[in-house]
Short mmCIF file of C-alpha atoms in Angstrom, two decimals:
data_model
loop_
_atom_site.label_atom_id
_atom_site.label_comp_id
_atom_site.label_asym_id
_atom_site.label_seq_id
_atom_site.Cartn_x
_atom_site.Cartn_y
_atom_site.Cartn_z
CA MET A 1 72.87 115.32 -17.13
CA ALA A 2 71.36 115.55 -13.62
CA GLN A 3 72.85 112.24 -12.73
CA ALA A 4 76.23 113.28 -13.91
CA ALA A 5 76.22 116.63 -11.89
CA ALA A 6 75.23 114.59 -8.87
CA VAL A 7 78.41 112.35 -9.00
CA ALA A 8 80.88 115.21 -10.12
CA LYS A 9 83.82 115.52 -8.06
CA PRO A 10 83.98 118.08 -5.24
CA PRO A 11 86.28 120.96 -5.85
CA ALA A 12 89.80 120.70 -5.05
CA PRO A 13 90.86 122.26 -1.76
CA PRO A 14 92.64 125.45 -2.22
CA ARG A 15 96.42 125.18 -2.29
CA ARG A 16 98.44 126.33 0.59
CA ARG A 17 100.58 129.06 0.06
CA ARG A 18 103.94 128.75 0.80
CA ALA A 19 105.16 130.42 3.99
CA SER A 20 107.18 133.54 3.42
CA ALA A 21 110.64 133.49 4.68
CA THR A 22 110.78 137.34 5.28
CA PRO A 23 108.95 137.38 8.90
CA ARG A 24 111.44 134.71 10.04
CA ARG A 25 114.43 136.84 8.71
CA LEU A 26 112.96 140.24 9.80
CA PRO A 27 114.42 140.50 13.25
CA TYR A 28 117.92 139.45 11.72
CA LEU A 29 117.51 142.01 9.23
CA LEU A 30 116.63 144.77 11.82
CA ILE A 31 119.66 143.93 13.90
CA ALA A 32 122.19 143.71 11.11
CA PRO A 33 123.29 147.34 11.02
CA ALA A 34 124.03 147.34 14.73
CA ALA A 35 125.69 144.07 14.36
CA LEU A 36 127.81 145.30 11.46
CA LEU A 37 128.88 148.39 13.31
CA MET A 38 129.76 146.43 16.33
CA LEU A 39 131.73 143.95 14.36
CA GLY A 40 133.64 146.84 12.62
CA PHE A 41 134.40 148.59 15.79
CA ILE A 42 135.51 145.33 17.73
CA ALA A 43 137.10 143.31 14.85
CA TYR A 44 139.02 145.64 12.89
CA PRO A 45 140.76 146.94 16.02
CA VAL A 46 141.58 143.41 17.38
CA LEU A 47 142.86 142.47 13.78
CA SER A 48 144.80 145.52 13.60
CA VAL A 49 146.69 144.63 16.71
CA PHE A 50 147.40 141.13 15.65
CA TYR A 51 148.75 142.59 12.40
CA TYR A 52 151.02 145.16 14.02
CA SER A 53 152.44 142.80 16.61
CA LEU A 54 154.36 141.06 13.78
CA GLN A 55 155.59 144.51 12.47
CA ASN A 56 158.23 146.95 13.39
CA TYR A 57 156.07 150.15 13.41
CA ASN A 58 157.58 153.39 15.08
CA PRO A 59 156.10 156.45 13.21
CA THR A 60 159.21 158.40 14.63
CA LYS A 61 161.56 155.98 12.90
CA PRO A 62 159.93 154.96 9.54
CA TRP A 63 163.50 153.68 8.25
CA ARG A 64 163.10 150.82 10.73
CA ASN A 65 159.59 149.54 9.98
CA GLY A 66 158.75 146.50 8.23
CA TYR A 67 157.84 142.73 8.85
CA ALA A 68 159.26 141.53 12.22
CA GLY A 69 157.72 138.04 12.32
CA PHE A 70 157.72 136.83 15.92
CA ASP A 71 160.65 139.12 17.12
CA ASN A 72 158.41 141.34 19.05
CA PHE A 73 157.34 138.19 21.27
CA VAL A 74 160.77 136.81 21.50
CA GLN A 75 161.82 140.27 22.97
CA ALA A 76 158.95 140.15 25.45
CA PHE A 77 159.69 136.83 26.93
CA THR A 78 163.43 136.89 26.68
CA ARG A 79 164.99 140.31 26.55
CA ASP A 80 162.67 142.58 28.54
CA PRO A 81 162.67 142.29 32.33
CA GLN A 82 160.14 145.19 32.50
CA PHE A 83 157.62 142.70 30.78
CA TRP A 84 157.80 140.12 33.50
CA HIS A 85 158.05 142.80 36.39
CA THR A 86 154.88 144.50 34.94
CA LEU A 87 153.08 141.16 34.41
CA THR A 88 153.93 139.82 38.13
CA PHE A 89 152.56 143.06 39.60
CA SER A 90 149.40 142.91 37.41
CA ALA A 91 148.83 139.36 38.88
CA LYS A 92 149.51 140.69 42.41
CA TRP A 93 147.21 143.53 41.70
CA VAL A 94 144.31 141.34 40.62
CA VAL A 95 144.49 138.86 43.35
CA VAL A 96 144.62 141.31 46.25
CA GLU A 97 142.08 143.76 44.76
CA VAL A 98 139.45 141.17 43.85
CA GLY A 99 139.87 139.26 46.74
CA LEU A 100 139.41 142.31 49.09
CA GLN A 101 136.52 143.75 46.89
CA LEU A 102 134.75 140.41 47.05
CA LEU A 103 135.09 139.99 51.14
CA LEU A 104 133.94 143.63 51.77
CA GLY A 105 131.36 143.55 48.96
CA LEU A 106 129.66 140.59 50.32
CA ALA A 107 129.97 141.81 54.07
CA LEU A 108 128.34 145.18 52.69
CA ALA A 109 125.64 143.26 50.72
CA LEU A 110 124.70 141.11 53.73
CA ILE A 111 124.36 144.16 55.97
CA VAL A 112 122.27 146.45 53.55
CA ASN A 113 120.07 143.31 52.90
CA GLN A 114 118.87 143.66 56.57
CA THR A 115 115.91 145.63 57.67
CA PHE A 116 116.63 148.90 59.73
CA VAL A 117 116.02 152.37 59.79
CA GLY A 118 117.35 154.44 56.87
CA ARG A 119 118.30 151.33 54.86
CA ALA A 120 117.69 153.19 51.66
CA LEU A 121 120.01 155.78 52.45
CA GLY A 122 122.66 153.34 53.65
CA ARG A 123 122.33 151.50 50.16
CA ALA A 124 122.67 154.89 48.36
CA LEU A 125 125.72 155.74 50.31
CA VAL A 126 127.20 152.15 49.62
CA PHE A 127 126.52 152.10 45.93
CA SER A 128 127.27 155.80 45.04
CA PRO A 129 131.27 155.34 44.81
CA TRP A 130 130.66 153.13 41.87
CA ALA A 131 129.05 156.03 39.78
CA VAL A 132 132.32 157.78 40.22
CA SER A 133 134.74 157.83 36.96
CA GLY A 134 138.18 156.18 37.59
CA VAL A 135 139.91 159.54 36.70
CA LEU A 136 137.78 161.49 39.32
CA THR A 137 138.23 158.72 41.84
CA SER A 138 142.04 159.18 41.42
CA ALA A 139 141.70 162.95 41.74
CA ILE A 140 139.80 162.62 45.10
CA TRP A 141 142.55 160.27 46.37
CA VAL A 142 145.47 162.41 45.11
CA LEU A 143 143.90 165.05 47.25
CA LEU A 144 143.38 162.70 50.21
CA TYR A 145 146.92 161.63 49.97
CA ASN A 146 148.50 165.13 49.52
CA SER A 147 151.33 165.69 51.93
CA GLN A 148 150.38 169.34 52.66
CA THR A 149 146.51 169.17 52.82
CA GLY A 150 145.70 165.39 53.02
CA ILE A 151 145.33 162.68 55.56
CA THR A 152 149.23 162.83 56.32
CA ARG A 153 148.88 166.23 57.43
CA TYR A 154 146.22 165.35 59.94
CA LEU A 155 147.86 162.32 61.08
CA ALA A 156 150.99 164.55 61.73
CA ASP A 157 148.98 167.15 63.86
CA MET A 158 148.04 164.25 65.93
CA GLY A 159 151.64 163.12 66.36
CA ILE A 160 151.23 160.07 64.01
CA GLY A 161 154.14 160.26 61.46
CA SER A 162 155.86 163.32 60.07
CA TYR A 163 155.07 166.37 57.97
CA GLY A 164 155.64 166.10 54.37
CA THR A 165 155.16 162.49 54.07
CA SER A 166 153.64 161.31 50.71
CA TRP A 167 152.32 157.84 50.78
CA LEU A 168 152.30 157.88 46.95
CA SER A 169 156.06 158.65 46.59
CA ASP A 170 157.24 155.89 49.05
CA THR A 171 157.86 152.52 47.50
CA SER A 172 156.77 150.95 50.96
CA THR A 173 153.37 152.56 51.00
CA VAL A 174 152.56 153.25 47.64
CA PHE A 175 151.00 149.81 46.93
CA PRO A 176 148.43 149.74 50.30
CA ALA A 177 147.60 153.34 49.28
CA ALA A 178 146.54 152.51 45.67
CA ILE A 179 144.77 149.48 46.94
CA VAL A 180 142.70 151.46 49.28
CA ALA A 181 141.81 154.07 46.60
CA ASP A 182 140.51 151.41 44.26
CA LEU A 183 138.96 149.42 47.02
CA TRP A 184 136.76 152.68 47.59
CA ARG A 185 135.44 152.24 44.04
CA GLY A 186 135.49 148.69 43.45
CA VAL A 187 133.73 147.15 46.39
CA PRO A 188 130.24 148.79 45.63
CA PHE A 189 130.40 146.61 42.46
CA PHE A 190 130.52 143.40 44.52
CA ALA A 191 127.89 144.74 46.80
CA ILE A 192 125.24 145.68 43.94
CA LEU A 193 125.42 142.24 42.19
CA ILE A 194 125.45 140.14 45.35
CA LEU A 195 122.71 142.24 46.85
CA ALA A 196 120.79 141.58 43.80
CA ASP A 197 121.02 137.93 44.04
CA LEU A 198 120.25 137.85 47.84
CA GLN A 199 116.81 139.42 47.18
CA SER A 200 115.80 136.25 45.07
CA VAL A 201 116.71 133.89 48.19
CA SER A 202 113.64 132.23 49.47
CA LYS A 203 112.82 133.14 52.80
CA ASP A 204 111.20 129.71 53.26
CA LEU A 205 114.48 128.19 53.14
CA TYR A 206 115.66 130.20 56.31
CA GLU A 207 112.78 129.56 58.09
CA ALA A 208 112.95 125.71 57.56
CA ALA A 209 116.57 125.92 58.47
CA GLU A 210 115.73 127.61 61.84
CA VAL A 211 112.95 125.29 62.68
CA ASP A 212 115.50 122.48 62.08
CA GLY A 213 117.98 124.20 64.67
CA ALA A 214 120.48 125.59 62.12
CA SER A 215 122.74 128.42 63.27
CA ARG A 216 123.21 131.58 61.37
CA LEU A 217 126.56 130.52 60.24
CA LYS A 218 125.22 127.22 58.70
CA GLN A 219 122.48 128.88 57.02
CA PHE A 220 125.07 131.30 55.48
CA TRP A 221 127.11 128.33 54.57
CA HIS A 222 124.59 125.85 53.17
CA ILE A 223 121.96 128.36 51.86
CA THR A 224 123.32 131.68 51.05
CA LEU A 225 126.61 130.76 49.54
CA PRO A 226 125.40 128.16 47.27
CA HIS A 227 122.71 130.57 46.00
CA LEU A 228 125.25 133.31 45.41
CA LYS A 229 127.75 130.96 43.57
CA ASP A 230 127.04 132.21 40.04
CA ALA A 231 126.92 135.77 41.00
CA ILE A 232 130.38 135.56 42.68
CA VAL A 233 131.92 133.62 39.98
CA LEU A 234 130.63 136.10 37.24
CA SER A 235 131.47 139.14 39.20
CA THR A 236 135.02 137.94 40.13
CA LEU A 237 135.74 137.05 36.74
CA LEU A 238 134.46 140.51 35.43
CA ARG A 239 136.22 142.51 37.94
CA ALA A 240 139.74 140.53 37.40
CA VAL A 241 139.53 141.39 33.76
CA TRP A 242 138.95 145.05 34.74
CA GLU A 243 141.56 145.26 37.27
CA PHE A 244 144.01 143.52 35.03
CA ASN A 245 143.33 146.28 32.43
CA ASN A 246 143.21 149.08 34.94
CA VAL A 247 145.06 152.03 33.52
CA ASP A 248 143.09 155.22 34.51
CA LEU A 249 143.31 155.15 38.21
CA LEU A 250 147.10 154.06 38.49
CA TYR A 251 148.07 156.49 35.83
CA THR A 252 146.54 159.31 37.53
CA LEU A 253 147.24 158.24 40.95
CA THR A 254 150.95 157.19 40.82
CA GLY A 255 151.78 157.28 37.02
CA GLY A 256 153.16 153.85 37.52
CA GLY A 257 155.66 155.03 40.08
CA PRO A 258 157.67 155.49 42.24
CA ALA A 259 160.50 153.62 40.32
CA GLY A 260 157.96 151.59 38.38
CA GLU A 261 156.74 150.06 41.43
CA THR A 262 152.80 150.17 40.50
CA THR A 263 153.28 149.84 36.66
CA THR A 264 150.73 147.05 35.34
CA LEU A 265 151.17 145.35 32.19
CA PRO A 266 148.37 147.79 30.36
CA LEU A 267 150.20 150.78 31.73
CA TYR A 268 153.35 149.51 30.43
CA ILE A 269 151.94 148.95 27.08
CA ALA A 270 150.14 152.43 27.09
CA ASN A 271 153.60 153.83 27.93
CA THR A 272 155.55 151.69 25.10
CA SER A 273 152.83 153.04 22.57
CA VAL A 274 151.96 156.50 23.56
CA ASP A 275 155.14 157.71 24.90
CA ALA A 276 157.73 155.72 22.94
CA HIS A 277 155.77 155.26 19.87
CA ASN A 278 156.71 151.69 19.59
CA PHE A 279 153.22 150.45 18.35
CA GLY A 280 154.69 147.37 17.08
CA TYR A 281 155.89 146.06 20.33
CA ALA A 282 153.05 147.38 22.24
CA SER A 283 150.87 145.27 19.87
CA ALA A 284 152.62 142.25 20.67
CA LEU A 285 152.26 142.96 24.38
CA THR A 286 148.61 143.44 23.69
CA THR A 287 148.48 140.23 22.14
CA VAL A 288 150.09 138.45 24.94
CA ALA A 289 147.68 140.18 27.42
CA PHE A 290 144.73 139.06 25.50
CA VAL A 291 145.83 135.37 25.29
CA ILE A 292 146.53 135.35 29.06
CA LEU A 293 143.09 136.65 29.94
CA LEU A 294 141.51 134.42 27.58
CA PHE A 295 143.08 131.34 28.94
CA PHE A 296 142.53 132.39 32.55
CA SER A 297 138.76 133.21 31.65
CA MET A 298 138.23 129.73 30.14
CA VAL A 299 140.09 127.88 32.95
CA TYR A 300 138.20 129.85 35.67
CA LEU A 301 134.89 129.08 34.24
CA ARG A 302 135.54 125.28 33.71
CA LEU A 303 136.93 125.00 37.32
CA SER A 304 134.29 127.03 38.82
CA LYS A 305 131.54 125.08 36.84
CA PHE A 306 129.78 128.37 36.22
CA GLY A 307 126.16 127.81 35.31
CA GLY A 308 126.17 124.19 36.34
CA GLU A 309 124.40 122.28 38.99
CA ASP A 310 126.17 121.34 42.13
CA LYS A 311 126.24 117.68 42.88
#
C-alpha cells in the first residue's frame, strides 16, 4: 500500500477559468447610451433631409405634396439661376475669407509667439474675438457700419466720403464690409491653432539653422512651415466648411442683400425653407451642399496628404 501511494499520480493542475468577455465589453457598454443619442440626433436629421429631397413638401400647399423623384435636383441645376448665383458667391466667400484669415492668423501667431513685454495681454486681445458669437459679432459691426453713428459718420467729419453713406446697402462696398466683419472673428481661430503648433517646434532646430548661416526667411520656409503643415491643412478645411455654411453673420449683417449680392447657398436654403416653406426643394439644395462639401473635403485631404510624411 505504501509503495502504491508513493507512485500515485500527482494531482491534476487546476483548470483555468475562461476569461470573461464582460470586462472587454464594459467600455463599449458605458459609451453605448451616448453613442445611441448621438446617432439619433445626427443620423435621423440627415436621413430626413435625404427623404424630403425626393418629395414635394410645402405645409402651406398640402395638395401639392407627394413623391417628386429627382425633380427638385433637376430644378436646381437647370431651372433655378439663383442656385448657381448663391453657389458661386459661396465659393468666392470661402476662398477670400479662408485665404485672408490664414495669412493674418499666421502672422499674428508668429508675432505673439515671440517674447515681449505684455505678451499674455497681447495674446488675450488677439484671441478674444473668437469667444464672441456670430450674431453678437454682426450686431457690433452693424453699429460700426451705421450711417448715422458709425465709421462712415466719422470719416465724413474728416472730409472722407459723404454723410449718410451705408456700406452695407451699396453693392460695391457690401462684400468688402462683410469680409472685414468676418475677418475680425475668424482670424483668431487660425492664430490659436497655429500658435499651439508653434509651441511644439524644437528650438534646437532654429539654433542649428543659425549656426549653418540660414536666414530668418529660410528658417521659416524650411522649418516652421513644414512643421505647421498638418495644422494649416486641418484649420483651413474646418474653416472652409464653416464659412461655406455661414448663415448667422451674413443673415444678421446684410440679410443676403442688397439685391441678393451676399446670399450664400446655406442662406438661400434657409430662406427657401423658413420663408417660402418649400422644405422639399430646400432639402434637395441641402443634399447638394452636403455632397459638394464631402467631395471637396476628400479631394483636399488627398491632395494635401494630411497626416502623411513629406518626401
